[in-house]
Short mmCIF file of C-alpha atoms in Angstrom, two decimals:
data_model
loop_
_atom_site.label_atom_id
_atom_site.label_comp_id
_atom_site.label_asym_id
_atom_site.label_seq_id
_atom_site.Cartn_x
_atom_site.Cartn_y
_atom_site.Cartn_z
CA MET A 1 64.00 107.67 67.55
CA PHE A 2 61.95 104.93 65.92
CA ASP A 3 59.15 107.40 65.08
CA LEU A 4 61.68 109.82 63.55
CA ARG A 5 63.13 107.06 61.38
CA LYS A 6 59.63 106.03 60.35
CA ASP A 7 58.75 109.61 59.39
CA LEU A 8 61.96 109.97 57.38
CA ASN A 9 61.20 106.76 55.49
CA LYS A 10 57.72 108.05 54.65
CA LEU A 11 59.22 111.35 53.49
CA LYS A 12 61.71 109.55 51.25
CA ARG A 13 58.91 107.43 49.80
CA ASP A 14 56.87 110.57 49.08
CA PHE A 15 59.80 112.24 47.31
CA ARG A 16 60.38 109.14 45.19
CA GLN A 17 56.73 109.20 44.21
CA LEU A 18 57.05 112.86 43.22
CA LEU A 19 59.52 111.82 40.53
CA ARG A 20 56.74 110.05 38.64
CA PRO A 21 55.66 111.85 35.43
CA TYR A 22 52.12 112.48 36.72
CA TYR A 23 53.32 114.56 39.69
CA LEU A 24 56.15 116.35 37.87
CA ILE A 25 53.93 117.46 34.98
CA ASN A 26 51.07 118.51 37.26
CA ILE A 27 53.42 120.54 39.45
CA ILE A 28 54.71 122.30 36.32
CA LEU A 29 51.13 123.01 35.15
CA SER A 30 50.20 124.25 38.64
CA VAL A 31 52.96 126.87 38.75
CA SER A 32 53.15 127.58 35.03
CA TYR A 33 51.53 131.02 35.08
CA ILE A 34 53.52 132.40 38.02
CA VAL A 35 56.79 131.12 36.53
CA ALA A 36 55.92 132.53 33.10
CA LYS A 37 54.99 135.91 34.56
CA ARG A 38 58.00 136.21 36.89
CA LEU A 39 60.82 135.01 34.62
CA PRO A 40 61.70 137.94 32.31
CA LEU A 41 62.85 135.78 29.39
CA ILE A 42 59.59 133.79 29.26
CA CYS A 43 57.47 136.79 30.22
CA HIS A 44 58.74 139.04 27.40
CA PHE A 45 58.33 136.20 24.91
CA LEU A 46 54.71 135.42 25.87
CA PHE A 47 53.52 138.84 27.08
CA SER A 48 55.48 141.29 24.98
CA HIS A 49 53.51 144.39 26.03
CA VAL A 50 52.98 143.54 29.70
CA GLU A 51 55.15 144.19 32.76
CA CYS A 52 56.54 141.03 34.33
CA GLU A 53 54.61 141.52 37.58
CA LEU A 54 51.37 140.10 38.92
CA ASP A 55 48.61 142.70 38.93
CA ASP A 56 45.97 143.08 41.66
CA ARG A 57 43.42 140.82 39.94
CA GLU A 58 45.98 138.03 39.52
CA VAL A 59 47.00 138.30 43.17
CA GLU A 60 43.34 138.09 44.21
CA ILE A 61 42.88 134.91 42.15
CA LEU A 62 45.98 133.34 43.72
CA PHE A 63 44.90 134.20 47.27
CA PHE A 64 41.45 132.78 46.59
CA LEU A 65 43.14 129.65 45.24
CA ILE A 66 45.16 129.22 48.45
CA ILE A 67 42.02 129.49 50.58
CA VAL A 68 40.15 126.95 48.43
CA ILE A 69 43.04 124.48 48.53
CA MET A 70 43.32 124.74 52.33
CA ILE A 71 39.60 124.09 52.77
CA ARG A 72 39.22 121.33 50.19
CA THR A 73 42.35 119.37 51.11
CA ARG A 74 41.27 119.39 54.74
CA LYS A 75 37.83 118.08 53.77
CA ALA A 76 39.46 115.45 51.57
CA GLY A 77 41.38 114.08 54.54
CA SER A 78 44.82 114.82 53.13
CA VAL A 79 47.34 113.63 55.70
CA ASN A 80 50.67 113.69 53.80
CA MET A 81 52.47 115.61 51.07
CA ILE A 82 51.32 113.38 48.22
CA SER A 83 47.64 113.47 49.20
CA TYR A 84 47.79 117.27 49.63
CA LEU A 85 49.22 117.62 46.13
CA SER A 86 46.72 115.18 44.62
CA SER A 87 43.81 117.05 46.21
CA SER A 88 45.08 120.47 45.14
CA PHE A 89 46.07 119.77 41.51
CA VAL A 90 42.57 120.28 40.10
CA TYR A 91 42.14 123.65 41.83
CA THR A 92 45.62 124.93 40.94
CA LYS A 93 45.18 123.97 37.29
CA VAL A 94 41.74 125.59 37.10
CA ALA A 95 43.19 128.76 38.65
CA ASN A 96 46.02 128.70 36.11
CA LEU A 97 43.48 128.23 33.32
CA ILE A 98 41.63 131.36 34.50
CA LEU A 99 44.89 133.31 34.73
CA TRP A 100 46.01 132.27 31.24
CA PHE A 101 42.63 133.27 29.79
CA TYR A 102 42.81 136.54 31.72
CA ALA A 103 46.23 137.28 30.19
CA ASP A 104 45.55 136.04 26.64
CA ILE A 105 42.62 134.04 25.27
CA HIS A 106 44.85 132.12 22.86
CA LEU A 107 47.23 131.07 25.64
CA GLY A 108 44.20 130.12 27.73
CA ILE A 109 42.89 127.84 24.98
CA LEU A 110 46.33 126.25 24.55
CA TYR A 111 46.63 125.64 28.30
CA GLY A 112 43.10 124.19 28.39
CA VAL A 113 43.91 121.73 25.58
CA ILE A 114 47.08 120.61 27.40
CA PHE A 115 45.10 120.34 30.66
CA VAL A 116 42.48 118.04 29.09
CA LEU A 117 44.90 115.91 27.06
CA LEU A 118 47.18 115.21 30.02
CA GLY A 119 44.16 114.31 32.14
CA LEU A 120 43.23 111.68 29.55
CA VAL A 121 46.66 110.17 28.86
CA LEU A 122 48.30 110.58 32.27
CA PRO A 123 45.98 109.43 35.07
CA GLU A 124 47.03 109.58 38.72
CA PRO A 125 49.13 106.54 39.75
CA THR A 126 47.22 104.02 41.84
CA TYR A 127 48.48 102.10 44.85
CA GLN A 128 50.76 99.27 43.74
CA GLY A 129 51.64 97.68 47.08
CA PRO A 130 50.30 94.51 48.71
CA GLU A 131 46.68 94.31 49.81
CA ASN A 132 44.22 91.73 51.08
CA VAL A 133 40.90 93.35 50.20
CA ILE A 134 37.70 91.67 49.02
CA TYR A 135 35.61 93.79 46.64
CA LEU A 136 31.88 93.21 47.04
CA ARG A 137 28.99 94.03 44.73
CA GLY A 138 26.43 95.94 46.69
CA GLY A 139 24.54 95.58 49.95
CA SER A 140 23.12 92.12 49.21
CA SER A 141 26.59 90.71 48.49
CA LEU A 142 27.88 92.18 51.73
CA GLN A 143 24.94 90.79 53.70
CA GLU A 144 25.60 87.32 52.30
CA GLU A 145 29.24 87.50 53.40
CA LEU A 146 28.31 88.74 56.88
CA GLN A 147 25.88 85.86 57.39
CA ARG A 148 28.08 83.19 55.79
CA ASP A 149 30.07 82.79 59.01
CA THR A 150 29.32 85.19 61.87
CA ARG A 151 32.65 84.37 63.53
CA VAL A 152 34.40 86.37 60.82
CA VAL A 153 35.02 90.03 61.68
CA TRP A 154 34.75 92.45 58.77
CA LEU A 155 36.14 95.95 58.34
CA MET A 156 34.24 97.41 55.39
CA ALA A 157 35.09 100.55 53.44
CA PHE A 158 32.29 102.27 51.55
CA TYR A 159 33.71 104.58 48.86
CA THR A 160 33.30 106.15 45.45
CA ALA A 161 35.91 106.24 42.71
CA TRP A 162 35.50 109.97 42.06
CA ASN A 163 35.81 111.29 45.63
CA PRO A 164 39.30 112.74 46.49
CA ALA A 165 39.07 111.63 50.12
CA CYS A 166 38.38 108.05 49.00
CA VAL A 167 41.31 108.17 46.57
CA ASN A 168 43.63 109.39 49.34
CA PHE A 169 42.31 106.73 51.70
CA ALA A 170 42.70 103.76 49.32
CA PRO A 171 46.44 103.07 49.90
CA ILE A 172 45.99 103.36 53.68
CA PHE A 173 43.21 100.77 53.67
CA SER A 174 45.27 98.48 51.43
CA GLU A 175 48.27 98.69 53.75
CA LEU A 176 46.08 97.94 56.77
CA SER A 177 44.56 94.93 55.02
CA ALA A 178 48.01 93.56 54.17
CA LYS A 179 49.07 93.86 57.80
CA TYR A 180 45.96 92.76 59.71
CA ALA A 181 43.85 90.46 57.49
CA LEU A 182 43.24 86.90 58.73
CA ASP A 183 40.86 84.09 57.82
CA ASN A 184 38.50 85.41 60.49
CA PHE A 185 39.34 89.12 60.14
CA LYS A 186 38.60 90.32 56.62
CA PHE A 187 38.82 93.66 54.85
CA GLY A 188 36.22 94.53 52.21
CA LYS A 189 35.21 97.43 49.99
CA VAL A 190 31.97 98.44 48.30
CA ASP A 191 31.81 101.12 45.61
CA ILE A 192 28.58 102.88 46.53
CA GLY A 193 28.89 104.96 43.36
CA ARG A 194 28.19 101.75 41.41
CA TYR A 195 26.01 100.10 44.06
CA PRO A 196 23.87 102.82 45.70
CA ASP A 197 21.73 100.14 47.39
CA ALA A 198 24.62 99.62 49.84
CA ALA A 199 24.66 103.36 50.62
CA ALA A 200 20.92 103.32 51.27
CA LYS A 201 21.11 100.16 53.43
CA TYR A 202 23.82 101.59 55.69
CA ASN A 203 22.61 105.21 55.69
CA ILE A 204 25.57 106.70 53.84
CA ASN A 205 25.15 109.91 51.85
CA ASP A 206 26.83 109.35 48.46
CA SER A 207 26.24 112.83 46.99
CA SER A 208 29.05 115.02 45.68
CA LYS A 209 28.87 117.17 48.85
CA SER A 210 28.79 114.22 51.22
CA GLN A 211 30.93 114.31 54.36
CA GLN A 212 30.51 110.53 54.80
CA LEU A 213 32.98 109.48 52.12
CA PRO A 214 34.69 107.25 52.79
CA THR A 215 32.83 105.43 55.58
CA LEU A 216 34.40 102.59 57.56
CA ILE A 217 32.21 100.09 59.42
CA LEU A 218 33.38 97.26 61.66
CA PHE A 219 31.09 94.20 61.75
CA LYS A 220 31.21 91.53 64.46
CA GLU A 221 28.89 88.53 64.49
CA GLY A 222 27.28 89.96 61.38
CA LYS A 223 26.30 93.23 63.07
CA GLU A 224 27.69 96.76 62.95
CA VAL A 225 29.62 97.66 66.11
CA GLU A 226 31.63 100.72 65.07
CA ARG A 227 31.77 103.24 62.25
CA ARG A 228 33.65 106.35 61.20
CA PRO A 229 32.51 108.99 60.59
CA TYR A 230 29.46 108.67 62.84
CA ALA A 231 26.56 110.87 63.92
CA ASP A 232 26.25 112.08 67.51
CA ARG A 233 23.05 112.05 69.57
CA GLN A 234 21.86 115.24 67.90
CA GLY A 235 22.37 113.63 64.49
CA LYS A 236 25.37 115.82 63.68
CA LEU A 237 28.19 114.12 61.81
CA VAL A 238 31.44 113.88 63.79
CA LYS A 239 34.35 114.42 61.41
CA PHE A 240 37.11 111.84 61.23
CA LEU A 241 40.61 112.13 59.76
CA PHE A 242 41.41 108.88 57.96
CA SER A 243 45.06 108.50 58.91
CA MET A 244 46.49 105.06 59.60
CA GLU A 245 46.99 105.73 63.32
CA ASN A 246 43.49 107.17 63.74
CA ILE A 247 41.94 104.09 62.14
CA LYS A 248 43.99 101.73 64.31
CA ASP A 249 42.87 103.57 67.45
CA ALA A 250 39.22 104.09 66.49
CA PHE A 251 38.62 100.42 65.60
CA ASP A 252 41.20 98.91 68.00
CA LEU A 253 42.72 96.98 65.11
CA ASN A 254 45.52 95.57 67.23
CA GLY A 255 43.00 94.24 69.76
CA VAL A 256 40.75 92.78 67.05
CA TYR A 257 43.73 91.16 65.35
CA GLU A 258 45.00 89.57 68.57
CA SER A 259 41.52 88.28 69.43
CA CYS A 260 41.04 86.76 65.96
CA ALA A 261 44.55 85.28 65.94
CA LYS A 262 43.88 83.54 69.26
CA ASN A 263 40.64 82.05 67.93
CA PRO A 264 41.42 80.92 64.37
CA LEU A 265 38.94 79.08 62.21
CA LYS A 266 39.46 75.33 62.15
CA LYS A 267 40.77 73.73 58.96
CA LYS A 268 37.40 72.16 58.17
CA ASP A 269 35.76 75.54 58.56
CA LYS A 270 38.28 77.11 56.16
CA LYS A 271 37.61 74.44 53.51
CA ALA A 272 33.85 74.93 53.89
CA LEU A 273 34.22 78.69 53.44
CA LYS A 274 36.36 78.25 50.31
CA SER A 275 33.91 75.78 48.76
CA GLU A 276 31.04 78.20 49.35
#
């Protein structure tokens, strides 16, 4: 019963988020061609000499689009309705751009201009909730923090700003930090797109085709003890779905939190850390 109520609350929150201009306009752009081609009034106005039906080529493009979206959203770690939509908008709009050009080059140009302008003036909304995350500048900055006080446990997220999986993961990590962060259990992030030295130091592939974005590493006593995703004994990367529950289980966040809460830093230690 509790889980059902929790799921309903998440669903309501997702629907409220869909009412934001970014999502409404992108949904309209994503279905614009199908709607225009299937509604007779719009179809006859835009395509005066064409039947209001999708031809074989258009159907092929749409089926290809569905396959691409299924593959890419899965790779991006989309775990809810909002993240699925966010991951698929680029592909649906590109497919619509192709369809508009296929139907009429002038309509294709107009759609392309709208596509670009809205991308510039209407960026995707970022997470606005509470967080307790420390943003670090590269591998050296992280190493300094790890060695500053080895009693502090760190959960570090290595990400890039342009990767869809990292964008989808950001609000989850922020929510976890707000719930679990303590003086001796800290949450940090490093943008390896800006600081590639951190990627090199911790063996994270930061290329556009990387399957290691984002990467989460748990540090205890200044040393790495757990990471996701990780490589098996044969060196093959084991995929990981970055849902909140999966992260809690993989890193035993409840256990780490309880252990840190039972062994808090002394007041003098806290003052020393702040002064440093």
